[in-house]
Coordinates of C-alpha atoms in Angstrom, one line a residue:
Q1 CA -23.8 -66.0 -53.5
S2 CA -24.5 -69.8 -50.9
A3 CA -23.6 -71.7 -54.1
L4 CA -20.4 -70.0 -54.5
Q5 CA -19.5 -70.6 -50.5
S6 CA -21.2 -73.8 -50.9
A7 CA -18.7 -74.9 -53.5
Q8 CA -15.6 -72.6 -51.9
S9 CA -16.6 -74.7 -48.5
Q10 CA -16.4 -78.1 -51.0
L11 CA -13.0 -76.9 -52.0
Q12 CA -11.6 -75.6 -48.7
N13 CA -12.2 -79.2 -47.5
D14 CA -11.0 -81.5 -50.0
Q15 CA -8.3 -79.5 -50.3
S16 CA -7.0 -79.8 -46.7
A17 CA -8.0 -83.4 -47.5
L18 CA -5.8 -83.6 -49.9
N19 CA -2.7 -81.5 -47.8
N20 CA -3.1 -84.1 -45.4
V21 CA -2.6 -86.6 -47.5
N22 CA 0.2 -85.0 -48.8
D23 CA 1.3 -84.1 -45.6
Q24 CA 0.6 -88.3 -44.5
L25 CA 3.5 -89.1 -48.3
S26 CA 5.7 -86.8 -47.7
N27 CA 6.6 -87.7 -44.4
Q28 CA 5.6 -91.5 -44.6
N29 CA 8.2 -93.7 -43.7
S30 CA 9.5 -95.9 -46.6
I31 CA 12.5 -98.2 -48.1
Q32 CA 13.1 -98.4 -51.3
L33 CA 14.5 -102.2 -52.9
P34 CA 17.0 -102.3 -55.4
S35 CA 17.2 -104.1 -59.1
G36 CA 17.7 -107.7 -57.8
Y37 CA 15.9 -107.5 -54.7
N38 CA 13.5 -110.5 -54.2
D39 CA 12.9 -113.9 -53.0
D40 CA 15.2 -115.9 -55.6
M41 CA 18.7 -113.2 -54.3
F42 CA 18.8 -116.0 -51.7
N43 CA 19.6 -118.7 -54.1
N44 CA 22.1 -115.4 -55.9
D45 CA 25.8 -115.7 -55.9
D46 CA 25.2 -111.1 -56.1
I47 CA 23.5 -110.6 -52.9
S48 CA 26.0 -108.7 -51.4
S49 CA 25.3 -106.8 -54.5
I50 CA 22.0 -106.2 -54.0
M51 CA 22.6 -105.8 -50.3
Q52 CA 24.9 -103.2 -50.5
Q53 CA 22.6 -101.5 -53.1
G54 CA 20.1 -101.1 -51.2
Q55 CA 22.3 -99.8 -48.0
Q56 CA 23.5 -97.0 -50.1
L57 CA 19.6 -96.3 -51.4
N58 CA 18.4 -95.8 -47.8
G59 CA 21.2 -93.8 -46.5
Y60 CA 22.4 -97.5 -44.6
D61 CA 26.1 -96.8 -46.1
S62 CA 27.5 -93.6 -44.6
S63 CA 29.8 -93.1 -47.3
T64 CA 26.8 -91.7 -49.3
T65 CA 24.1 -89.7 -49.5
S66 CA 20.6 -90.7 -49.7
A67 CA 16.9 -88.7 -49.6
N68 CA 15.3 -91.7 -48.2
T69 CA 15.9 -91.5 -44.6
Y70 CA 14.0 -91.4 -42.0
K71 CA 11.1 -88.7 -41.6
H72 CA 10.2 -87.6 -37.9
N73 CA 6.6 -86.6 -37.3
Q74 CA 5.9 -83.4 -34.3
A75 CA 3.1 -85.7 -33.0
D76 CA 5.4 -88.6 -32.3
E77 CA 7.8 -85.7 -30.7
N78 CA 5.1 -84.8 -28.0
E79 CA 4.7 -88.6 -27.1
S80 CA 6.5 -89.6 -23.6
I81 CA 7.0 -93.2 -23.5
D82 CA 8.3 -96.0 -21.3
V83 CA 9.9 -98.2 -23.4
T84 CA 10.5 -100.9 -21.0
N85 CA 6.6 -100.4 -20.7
L86 CA 4.9 -99.4 -23.6
T87 CA 1.6 -98.9 -23.1
D88 CA -1.1 -101.2 -24.9
A89 CA -1.5 -98.4 -27.6
Q90 CA 1.7 -97.1 -28.2
R91 CA 2.3 -100.8 -28.9
A92 CA -0.8 -100.8 -31.1
E93 CA 0.8 -97.9 -33.0
I94 CA 4.5 -98.9 -33.5
T95 CA 3.4 -102.6 -34.6
E96 CA 0.7 -100.3 -37.5
W97 CA 4.0 -98.1 -38.4
V98 CA 5.6 -101.2 -38.5
A99 CA 3.4 -103.0 -40.9
G100 CA 3.2 -99.9 -42.9
L101 CA 6.8 -100.6 -43.9
L102 CA 6.9 -103.7 -44.9
N103 CA 3.7 -104.5 -46.7
P104 CA 4.5 -102.7 -50.0
I105 CA 8.3 -104.2 -49.3
R106 CA 6.4 -107.6 -49.5
E107 CA 3.9 -106.4 -52.4
Q108 CA 6.6 -105.7 -54.5
L109 CA 8.0 -108.2 -54.4
G110 CA 5.1 -110.4 -54.4
N111 CA 4.4 -111.8 -50.9
P112 CA 1.5 -111.6 -48.7
D113 CA 1.0 -108.6 -46.4
V114 CA 1.9 -109.4 -42.9
Q115 CA -1.8 -108.3 -40.3
I116 CA -2.1 -107.7 -36.6
S117 CA -4.3 -108.9 -34.5
N118 CA -5.7 -109.6 -30.8
G119 CA -4.0 -112.9 -30.5
S120 CA -0.7 -111.5 -32.2
M121 CA -0.3 -108.6 -30.1
Q122 CA -0.9 -111.6 -27.0
Y123 CA 2.0 -113.5 -28.7
S124 CA 4.2 -110.3 -28.9
K125 CA 3.8 -109.1 -25.4
D126 CA 3.7 -112.9 -24.1
V127 CA 7.1 -113.5 -25.2
V128 CA 9.1 -109.9 -23.3
D129 CA 7.1 -110.8 -20.7
R130 CA 9.4 -114.4 -20.8
Y131 CA 12.1 -112.6 -21.5
N132 CA 12.1 -110.1 -19.1
S133 CA 10.9 -113.0 -16.2
D134 CA 13.5 -115.4 -17.2
G135 CA 16.9 -112.5 -17.2
W136 CA 17.4 -113.2 -21.0
N137 CA 19.6 -110.6 -22.4
M138 CA 19.9 -111.7 -26.1
T139 CA 23.1 -110.1 -25.9
T140 CA 24.8 -112.3 -25.1
Q141 CA 22.7 -115.4 -24.9
G142 CA 20.5 -115.3 -28.8
H143 CA 16.7 -116.1 -29.1
D144 CA 15.0 -117.7 -25.8
Q145 CA 13.7 -120.9 -27.8
N146 CA 12.5 -122.5 -24.9
A147 CA 10.0 -119.3 -24.4
L148 CA 9.8 -119.0 -27.6
T149 CA 7.9 -122.9 -27.8
Q150 CA 6.5 -122.5 -24.6
V151 CA 4.4 -119.6 -24.9
G152 CA 3.3 -120.0 -28.5
Q153 CA 2.1 -123.4 -27.0
Q154 CA 0.6 -121.2 -24.6
D155 CA -1.1 -119.2 -26.7
G156 CA -2.0 -121.2 -29.9
V157 CA 0.7 -120.6 -32.0
Q158 CA 2.3 -123.3 -33.9
D159 CA 4.6 -121.9 -36.7
E160 CA 6.0 -118.7 -35.9
S161 CA 9.1 -116.3 -36.2
E162 CA 11.4 -113.0 -34.3
A163 CA 13.6 -110.9 -35.6
A164 CA 14.8 -109.4 -33.1
G165 CA 17.4 -106.0 -33.5
L166 CA 18.9 -104.1 -30.2
I167 CA 17.9 -100.2 -30.6
Y168 CA 19.6 -99.0 -27.3
Y169 CA 22.4 -100.6 -24.6
P170 CA 20.9 -99.8 -21.2
N171 CA 23.0 -97.2 -18.9
N172 CA 25.0 -96.5 -21.7
P173 CA 24.7 -92.7 -22.5
I174 CA 26.5 -93.4 -25.7
T175 CA 23.5 -95.3 -27.0
P176 CA 21.0 -93.8 -25.1
A177 CA 16.8 -95.0 -24.7
P178 CA 14.6 -94.1 -26.4
T179 CA 12.4 -91.4 -24.7
N180 CA 9.6 -90.7 -26.8
M181 CA 7.8 -92.6 -30.0
D182 CA 10.0 -90.4 -32.9
Q183 CA 12.7 -91.6 -30.9
L184 CA 11.0 -95.1 -30.9
K185 CA 10.1 -95.3 -34.4
Q186 CA 13.6 -94.7 -35.5
D187 CA 15.3 -97.0 -33.5
V188 CA 13.2 -99.5 -34.9
Y189 CA 13.6 -98.0 -38.7
N190 CA 17.3 -98.2 -38.9
T191 CA 16.7 -101.8 -37.2
I192 CA 15.0 -102.6 -39.8
I193 CA 16.6 -101.4 -42.3
S194 CA 20.0 -103.7 -41.4
M195 CA 18.2 -106.7 -40.9
L196 CA 16.8 -106.3 -44.8
F197 CA 20.5 -105.1 -46.3
D198 CA 23.3 -106.2 -43.7
D199 CA 22.1 -109.3 -42.4
A200 CA 24.6 -111.5 -43.7
G201 CA 25.7 -112.5 -40.5
S202 CA 22.3 -114.1 -39.4
D203 CA 22.1 -115.9 -42.7
Y204 CA 19.5 -113.6 -43.8
G205 CA 17.4 -115.4 -41.2
H206 CA 16.1 -111.5 -40.3
T207 CA 15.4 -110.7 -43.8
Q208 CA 12.7 -113.8 -44.7
A209 CA 11.2 -112.8 -41.7
L210 CA 10.6 -109.0 -42.2
I211 CA 10.0 -109.7 -46.2
G212 CA 7.3 -112.5 -46.1
Y213 CA 9.8 -115.9 -47.5
D214 CA 8.8 -117.7 -44.5
A215 CA 5.7 -117.7 -45.2
K216 CA 5.9 -118.9 -48.1
T217 CA 7.8 -121.2 -47.5
A218 CA 6.2 -122.9 -44.4
N219 CA 6.5 -126.0 -46.0
T220 CA 9.8 -126.2 -45.3
R221 CA 9.5 -126.4 -42.1
G222 CA 6.6 -129.6 -42.3
F223 CA 3.5 -126.7 -42.0
D224 CA 1.6 -126.1 -45.1
D225 CA 2.1 -122.6 -47.4
T226 CA -0.6 -119.8 -46.0
T227 CA -1.2 -116.3 -47.1
E228 CA -1.7 -115.4 -43.9
E229 CA 0.7 -113.6 -41.2
Y230 CA 0.4 -111.8 -38.1
L231 CA 2.5 -109.3 -36.6
G232 CA 3.6 -108.1 -32.6
V233 CA 6.3 -105.9 -31.4
D234 CA 7.0 -105.1 -28.0
T235 CA 10.7 -103.5 -26.5
D236 CA 12.2 -105.8 -23.5
D237 CA 14.2 -104.5 -20.9
N238 CA 16.9 -105.2 -22.2
G239 CA 17.3 -102.6 -25.4
W240 CA 16.4 -105.2 -28.0
V241 CA 13.1 -104.9 -29.7
H242 CA 10.8 -108.0 -31.1
F243 CA 9.3 -108.4 -33.7
N244 CA 7.2 -111.2 -33.7
F245 CA 5.4 -113.4 -36.9
A246 CA 2.9 -115.8 -35.8
R247 CA 1.0 -117.8 -38.5
Q248 CA -0.5 -121.4 -38.4
G249 CA -2.4 -121.7 -34.9
S250 CA -5.6 -121.9 -32.6
Y251 CA -4.6 -117.5 -31.5
D252 CA -6.8 -114.7 -32.0
K253 CA -7.4 -113.8 -35.4
T254 CA -9.5 -111.0 -34.8
G255 CA -9.5 -107.5 -34.0
D256 CA -9.2 -103.5 -35.9
Y257 CA -5.3 -101.7 -36.1
P258 CA -5.6 -100.6 -39.4
I259 CA -2.3 -100.3 -41.2
P260 CA -0.8 -97.3 -43.3
S261 CA -0.9 -98.2 -46.5
T262 CA 1.2 -96.3 -49.0
T263 CA -0.7 -97.5 -51.9
A264 CA -4.3 -96.6 -50.0
L265 CA -2.7 -93.3 -49.5
E266 CA -1.2 -92.7 -53.6
Q267 CA -5.1 -94.2 -54.5
Q268 CA -7.1 -91.1 -51.7
Q269 CA -4.2 -88.5 -53.4
T270 CA -5.5 -89.3 -56.8
Q271 CA -9.5 -89.5 -56.0
L272 CA -8.8 -86.2 -53.8
Q273 CA -7.1 -84.1 -56.5
G274 CA -9.5 -84.8 -59.2
Q275 CA -12.3 -84.1 -56.2
V276 CA -10.3 -80.5 -55.8
S277 CA -10.3 -80.1 -59.4
S278 CA -13.5 -80.6 -59.8
D279 CA -14.4 -78.1 -57.0
Q280 CA -11.9 -75.6 -58.4
S281 CA -14.0 -75.7 -61.9
A282 CA -17.5 -75.7 -59.4
V283 CA -15.8 -72.3 -57.9
S284 CA -14.9 -70.8 -60.8
S285 CA -18.1 -71.3 -62.6
A286 CA -20.1 -70.4 -59.4
E287 CA -17.8 -67.2 -58.8
T288 CA -18.4 -66.2 -62.3
Q289 CA -22.7 -66.4 -61.7
A290 CA -21.5 -64.6 -58.3
N291 CA -20.1 -62.0 -60.1
Q292 CA -23.0 -61.5 -62.8
T293 CA -25.5 -61.4 -60.0
Q294 CA -23.4 -59.5 -57.9
S295 CA -23.4 -56.8 -61.0
A296 CA -27.2 -57.6 -61.9
L297 CA -27.4 -56.5 -57.5
N298 CA -25.0 -53.7 -58.0
S299 CA -27.0 -51.8 -61.0
A300 CA -30.3 -52.7 -59.2
Q301 CA -28.6 -51.3 -55.3
S302 CA -27.5 -48.4 -57.2
Q303 CA -30.6 -48.1 -59.6
L304 CA -32.8 -48.6 -56.0
S305 CA -30.2 -45.6 -53.8
N306 CA -31.2 -43.5 -56.7
D307 CA -34.8 -43.7 -56.4
Q308 CA -34.2 -43.6 -53.0
A309 CA -32.4 -40.6 -52.8
Q310 CA -34.6 -38.7 -55.3
L311 CA -37.5 -39.7 -53.3
Q312 CA -35.6 -38.4 -50.2
S313 CA -35.2 -35.0 -52.3
D314 CA -38.9 -35.0 -53.4
Q315 CA -39.7 -35.7 -49.5
N316 CA -36.8 -32.7 -48.8
A317 CA -38.9 -30.0 -51.0
L318 CA -42.3 -30.9 -49.7
N319 CA -41.0 -31.0 -46.0
D320 CA -39.5 -27.0 -47.2
A321 CA -42.8 -25.8 -49.1
N322 CA -45.1 -27.2 -46.0
S323 CA -42.3 -25.8 -43.9
R324 CA -42.1 -22.5 -46.2
L325 CA -46.6 -22.1 -46.4
T326 CA -46.3 -22.8 -42.3
N327 CA -43.3 -20.4 -41.5
A328 CA -45.6 -17.7 -43.9
Q329 CA -48.2 -17.7 -42.1
N330 CA -47.4 -18.1 -38.6
A331 CA -45.0 -14.5 -39.9
L332 CA -48.4 -13.5 -41.4
T333 CA -50.3 -13.0 -38.3
S334 CA -47.1 -12.3 -36.0
A335 CA -46.9 -9.2 -38.6
S336 CA -50.9 -8.2 -37.8
T337 CA -50.2 -8.6 -33.8
A338 CA -46.9 -7.0 -34.4
L339 CA -48.5 -3.5 -36.1
Q340 CA -51.4 -3.8 -33.6
N341 CA -48.4 -3.3 -31.1
D342 CA -46.6 -1.2 -32.7
Q343 CA -49.2 1.7 -33.3
Q344 CA -50.2 1.1 -29.5
A345 CA -46.3 2.1 -28.9
L346 CA -45.7 4.8 -31.1
K347 CA -48.5 6.3 -29.2
N348 CA -47.6 5.4 -26.2
A349 CA -43.8 6.8 -27.0
Q350 CA -45.2 9.6 -28.4
A351 CA -46.7 10.2 -24.4
A352 CA -43.5 9.5 -23.4
L353 CA -41.5 12.0 -25.0
A354 CA -43.8 14.6 -24.2
A355 CA -43.6 13.5 -20.5
V356 CA -39.5 13.2 -21.2
N357 CA -39.6 16.3 -22.2
A358 CA -40.8 18.1 -19.5
S359 CA -39.1 16.6 -16.6
M360 CA -36.4 17.2 -18.8
Q361 CA -36.5 20.8 -18.2
Q362 CA -37.2 20.8 -14.9
K363 CA -34.2 18.3 -14.5
L364 CA -32.0 20.7 -16.3
A365 CA -33.4 23.4 -14.0
A366 CA -32.5 21.3 -11.2
Y367 CA -29.1 20.7 -12.1
D368 CA -28.4 23.9 -13.1
Q369 CA -29.0 25.3 -9.1
A370 CA -27.7 21.7 -8.2
K371 CA -24.4 22.9 -10.4
Q372 CA -24.6 26.6 -8.8
A373 CA -25.1 25.4 -4.5
L374 CA -21.8 23.3 -5.0
A375 CA -19.7 26.4 -6.6
D376 CA -20.8 28.1 -3.6
A377 CA -20.3 25.5 -0.8
K378 CA -16.7 25.2 -3.1
S379 CA -15.5 29.0 -2.5
D380 CA -17.0 28.9 0.7
L381 CA -14.8 25.8 2.0
S382 CA -12.0 27.5 0.5
N383 CA -12.9 30.6 2.6
K384 CA -13.6 28.2 6.0
E385 CA -10.5 27.0 5.3
G386 CA -8.5 30.5 4.3
V387 CA -9.7 30.7 7.5
L388 CA -9.0 27.9 9.9
S389 CA -5.5 28.0 7.9
N390 CA -5.1 31.3 9.7
A391 CA -6.4 30.5 13.7
Q392 CA -3.9 27.3 13.2
T393 CA -1.4 29.9 12.8
Q394 CA -2.9 32.4 15.5
L395 CA -2.9 29.8 17.6
T396 CA 1.0 28.4 16.9
N397 CA 1.6 32.3 17.9
D398 CA 0.2 32.6 20.5
K399 CA 1.7 28.9 22.1
N400 CA 5.4 30.7 21.2
Q401 CA 3.8 33.7 23.5
L402 CA 2.5 31.9 26.4
T403 CA 6.1 29.9 26.0
T404 CA 8.1 33.1 26.1
D405 CA 5.9 34.5 28.7
Q406 CA 6.7 31.1 31.3
G407 CA 10.4 31.6 30.8
A408 CA 10.0 35.1 31.5
L409 CA 8.1 33.8 35.3
S410 CA 10.3 31.5 35.2
N411 CA 12.9 34.3 35.7
A412 CA 11.1 35.9 37.9
Q413 CA 11.2 33.1 39.7
N414 CA 14.5 32.8 40.3
Q415 CA 14.2 36.8 40.9
L416 CA 12.2 36.2 44.1
N417 CA 14.1 33.2 45.4
N418 CA 16.5 35.6 44.9
D419 CA 15.2 38.0 47.0
N420 CA 13.8 36.2 49.6
S421 CA 17.5 35.0 51.0
Y422 CA 17.9 38.9 51.2
L423 CA 14.1 39.4 52.5
N424 CA 14.8 37.7 56.0
K425 CA 17.3 39.1 56.8
L426 CA 15.3 42.7 56.7
Q427 CA 14.1 43.7 60.7
N428 CA 11.6 46.5 59.9
A429 CA 9.0 44.5 58.1
D430 CA 6.3 43.6 61.4
S431 CA 3.8 46.3 60.1
N432 CA 4.1 45.6 56.4
L433 CA 4.1 42.0 56.4
A434 CA 0.8 40.7 56.4
D435 CA -0.5 42.6 54.4
A436 CA 2.6 41.7 52.1
Q437 CA 2.1 38.0 52.8
Q438 CA -2.1 38.7 51.9
A439 CA -0.6 40.6 48.1
V440 CA 1.7 37.6 47.8
E441 CA -1.3 35.1 48.4
T442 CA -3.3 37.1 46.1
A443 CA -1.2 37.5 43.3
A444 CA -0.6 33.5 43.1
A445 CA -4.7 33.0 43.2
N446 CA -4.8 35.3 40.5
L447 CA -1.6 33.9 38.6
R448 CA -3.1 30.0 39.1
T449 CA -6.8 31.8 37.9
A450 CA -4.9 33.0 34.6
Y451 CA -3.1 29.8 34.4
N452 CA -5.9 27.6 34.3
N453 CA -7.7 30.2 31.9
L454 CA -4.9 29.5 29.6
L455 CA -5.6 26.0 29.6
A456 CA -9.2 26.8 29.0
A457 CA -8.3 29.1 25.9
E458 CA -6.2 26.2 24.9
Q459 CA -9.0 23.9 25.4
A460 CA -11.8 25.9 23.5
Y461 CA -9.2 26.3 20.7
D462 CA -8.6 22.4 20.8
Q463 CA -12.7 21.8 21.0
A464 CA -13.2 24.5 18.4
L465 CA -11.1 23.2 15.9
Q466 CA -12.4 20.0 16.1
N467 CA -15.6 21.3 15.3
L468 CA -14.0 22.9 12.9
K469 CA -13.3 20.0 11.2
N470 CA -16.3 18.2 11.7
A471 CA -18.2 20.9 10.1
Q472 CA -15.3 20.0 6.7
N473 CA -17.2 16.6 7.1
D474 CA -20.9 17.8 6.9
Q475 CA -21.3 19.7 4.1
A476 CA -24.9 21.1 5.4
K477 CA -23.4 22.6 8.6
A478 CA -20.2 24.1 7.4
D479 CA -21.4 27.8 7.8
Q480 CA -23.0 27.7 11.2
A481 CA -20.5 24.9 12.5
L482 CA -17.9 27.6 11.2
A483 CA -19.1 30.8 12.8
D484 CA -19.8 29.0 15.6
A485 CA -15.8 27.6 15.4
Q486 CA -14.8 30.2 14.7
R487 CA -16.6 32.8 17.5
K488 CA -15.5 30.1 19.9
L489 CA -12.4 30.6 18.2
S490 CA -12.1 34.4 18.7
D491 CA -13.7 33.5 22.8
A492 CA -10.4 31.8 23.1
L493 CA -8.0 34.0 21.7
N494 CA -10.0 37.0 23.9
A495 CA -9.6 34.6 26.8
K496 CA -6.1 33.6 26.1
A497 CA -4.6 37.4 25.9
A498 CA -7.0 38.1 29.2
A499 CA -5.2 35.4 30.6
Q500 CA -2.2 36.5 29.4
N501 CA -2.7 40.6 30.1
A502 CA -3.2 39.2 34.0
L503 CA -0.7 36.8 34.2
A504 CA 1.9 40.0 33.4
Q505 CA 0.0 42.0 36.0
A506 CA 0.2 39.9 39.0
Q507 CA 3.7 39.6 37.9
Q508 CA 4.2 42.8 38.6
R509 CA 2.3 42.9 41.5
L510 CA 4.3 40.2 43.0
W511 CA 7.1 42.6 41.5
N512 CA 6.5 45.8 43.2
L513 CA 4.9 44.4 46.2
T514 CA 8.4 42.6 47.1
H515 CA 10.0 46.1 46.4
H516 CA 7.4 47.6 48.1
V517 CA 8.4 45.3 51.3
V518 CA 12.1 46.0 50.9
L519 CA 11.4 49.6 50.6
H520 CA 9.2 50.1 53.8
G521 CA 11.0 47.3 55.9
N522 CA 15.0 49.1 56.2
A523 CA 15.0 50.9 53.2
E524 CA 19.0 51.9 55.0
R525 CA 20.0 48.2 54.8
A526 CA 17.5 46.3 52.3
L527 CA 18.6 48.5 49.8
A528 CA 22.6 47.7 49.4
P529 CA 21.1 44.1 49.5
V530 CA 19.2 44.1 47.0
T531 CA 20.9 46.4 44.6
A532 CA 23.8 43.9 44.6
H533 CA 21.6 40.9 44.2
A534 CA 19.7 42.3 41.3
D535 CA 23.3 42.4 39.7
V536 CA 24.4 39.4 40.9
H537 CA 25.3 38.2 38.1
H538 CA 28.5 41.3 37.3
E539 CA 29.4 42.5 41.0
K540 CA 29.1 39.1 43.1
A541 CA 32.5 40.1 44.5
T542 CA 31.2 43.7 45.1
H543 CA 27.5 42.4 46.7
Q544 CA 30.0 40.2 49.2
T545 CA 32.3 42.2 50.6
R546 CA 28.9 45.1 51.2
M547 CA 27.5 42.5 53.4
S548 CA 30.2 42.0 55.6
K549 CA 29.8 45.8 56.5
H550 CA 27.1 45.9 57.2
N551 CA 25.8 43.9 60.3
L552 CA 22.9 43.8 60.9
P553 CA 21.8 43.1 64.3
S554 CA 20.2 39.9 65.7
T555 CA 17.4 42.1 67.3
G556 CA 14.0 40.4 68.2
T557 CA 12.1 41.7 65.6
D558 CA 14.4 41.0 63.1
A559 CA 15.2 37.9 63.7
N560 CA 11.1 37.2 63.6
A561 CA 10.3 39.5 60.7
S562 CA 13.2 37.3 59.1
S563 CA 11.6 34.4 59.6
V564 CA 8.4 35.5 58.6
L565 CA 9.9 36.6 55.0
A566 CA 11.4 32.8 54.6
E567 CA 8.7 31.8 55.3
L568 CA 6.6 33.6 52.5
G569 CA 9.3 32.8 50.2
L570 CA 9.0 30.0 51.0
T571 CA 5.7 29.7 50.4
L572 CA 6.3 31.2 46.9
N573 CA 8.8 29.0 45.6
G574 CA 6.0 26.3 46.5
M575 CA 3.2 28.1 44.9
L576 CA 5.5 28.8 41.9
A577 CA 6.7 25.7 41.6
T578 CA 3.0 24.1 41.9
L579 CA 1.7 26.2 38.9
G580 CA 5.3 25.2 37.1
L581 CA 5.0 21.0 37.4
S582 CA 1.4 21.3 37.0
Y583 CA 1.7 23.5 33.7
R584 CA 2.3 21.7 30.3
K585 CA 2.3 22.8 26.7
R586 CA 0.1 21.6 24.8
H587 CA 0.8 20.2 21.0

């Protein structure tokens, strides 16, 4: 497994490196040369045709479609730039990239590769700074020869060439300045294509500088031919990119500037492809070995699992056997103890059964007695409720009788009031006045006594009724309370009857007394008014006629008797009125 992982890791690393190289190659910008494109073409009358073919191959001619165009790069798009003030790292990057475009062409033509050094980078920067400080605009002024000569002397460059191209117009929205590295490289790429295949207007001077022709023909300018040529690239303030080539001189030729090489990438691609193929074989072999090992491991694990399962099964069987043995021993001990306990419990249960049987007989007897007592009590209660109902009925009847008696008493009072009006006119009542007054007072006293007795009888009846209700709530005292209530009720009824009898007697005596006074006072003169008064409801006119015929003399005695009788009548009226007002029917 470790060998497989190692082989897979190596394959992954080599494949990743190969993918990276493939990506670089697929994104590597290159320039295709047409047939006949070489150093001799400058002496060939057919150079225009060669240049036109180059334009078509590289998409410069808009009338044709070519697959070889500028390839964008996401990393370059993410790198922002200030095209008039590139950093040293950005100047180095664009210079290395341009060298990577030119060297494959130079190699194809047999011309020396362009190199990059600290001196060539400084020379290019100083040239552009001089252009900027001079305010030199190549759009209208061309190359600044004085700047090139003076900076060359300053930096120790004796043989130099400059190729410059306009990549944008400042402050012109139609051709805006590049703002990231990808845009700058695209503009530079298009400028190089133009210099390589459309430079007839400059007598192919830019073309010769880019392809290394100037380096091979240095003797024509008074210098020795050389295989060394160094490049520096920079941009000025007026939209121009400068390709400055330095050859002979004392400038610094050192520095580490890696130049992208398609050839190197292709060699690396071939090497990595072989390595990936070898890695894939190693992974396949390792996978086969791993599968065999895994199969053996699976077989061993399966056997181990079976052995472990059998061991666990045997252990479980042993545990079950031990558990059953322990349970059996515990069950035997428990059974022995339970047998002893059950035997003792049997004895206890037999004794308890005998006691329960005896107690049951006693309880059955007590139950029968209690049941009979309950039946008797219910029967007695029913009888007492009947007696109570009768007593309530009797009380209602007595109250009705009392109401009737009160009506009679009221009628008697009204009659007495009527008679008093006639008694006042009696003249011969002196001898009987005192006796009559005493009799009336006695009758009134008896009437009050009878009335009070009636009230007491009702109160006694109410108390008897309450006692009877209390007796119903307490069964244990029901018999005695009912007997007392019945006795008290009977006494109350007797008292009521006596009171009613006394009332009747008092009313009779009062009636007799009134008539006795009339008869013994002056019978001849009193009879007619009394009789007339008795029939007053149907003989009122006759009574008034008779009264007008009997003109009673107004003697002193008669006047006194009338006054006394009137006073007696008022007294009786007051006592009777007092009795009537003080009595309230009880409910």
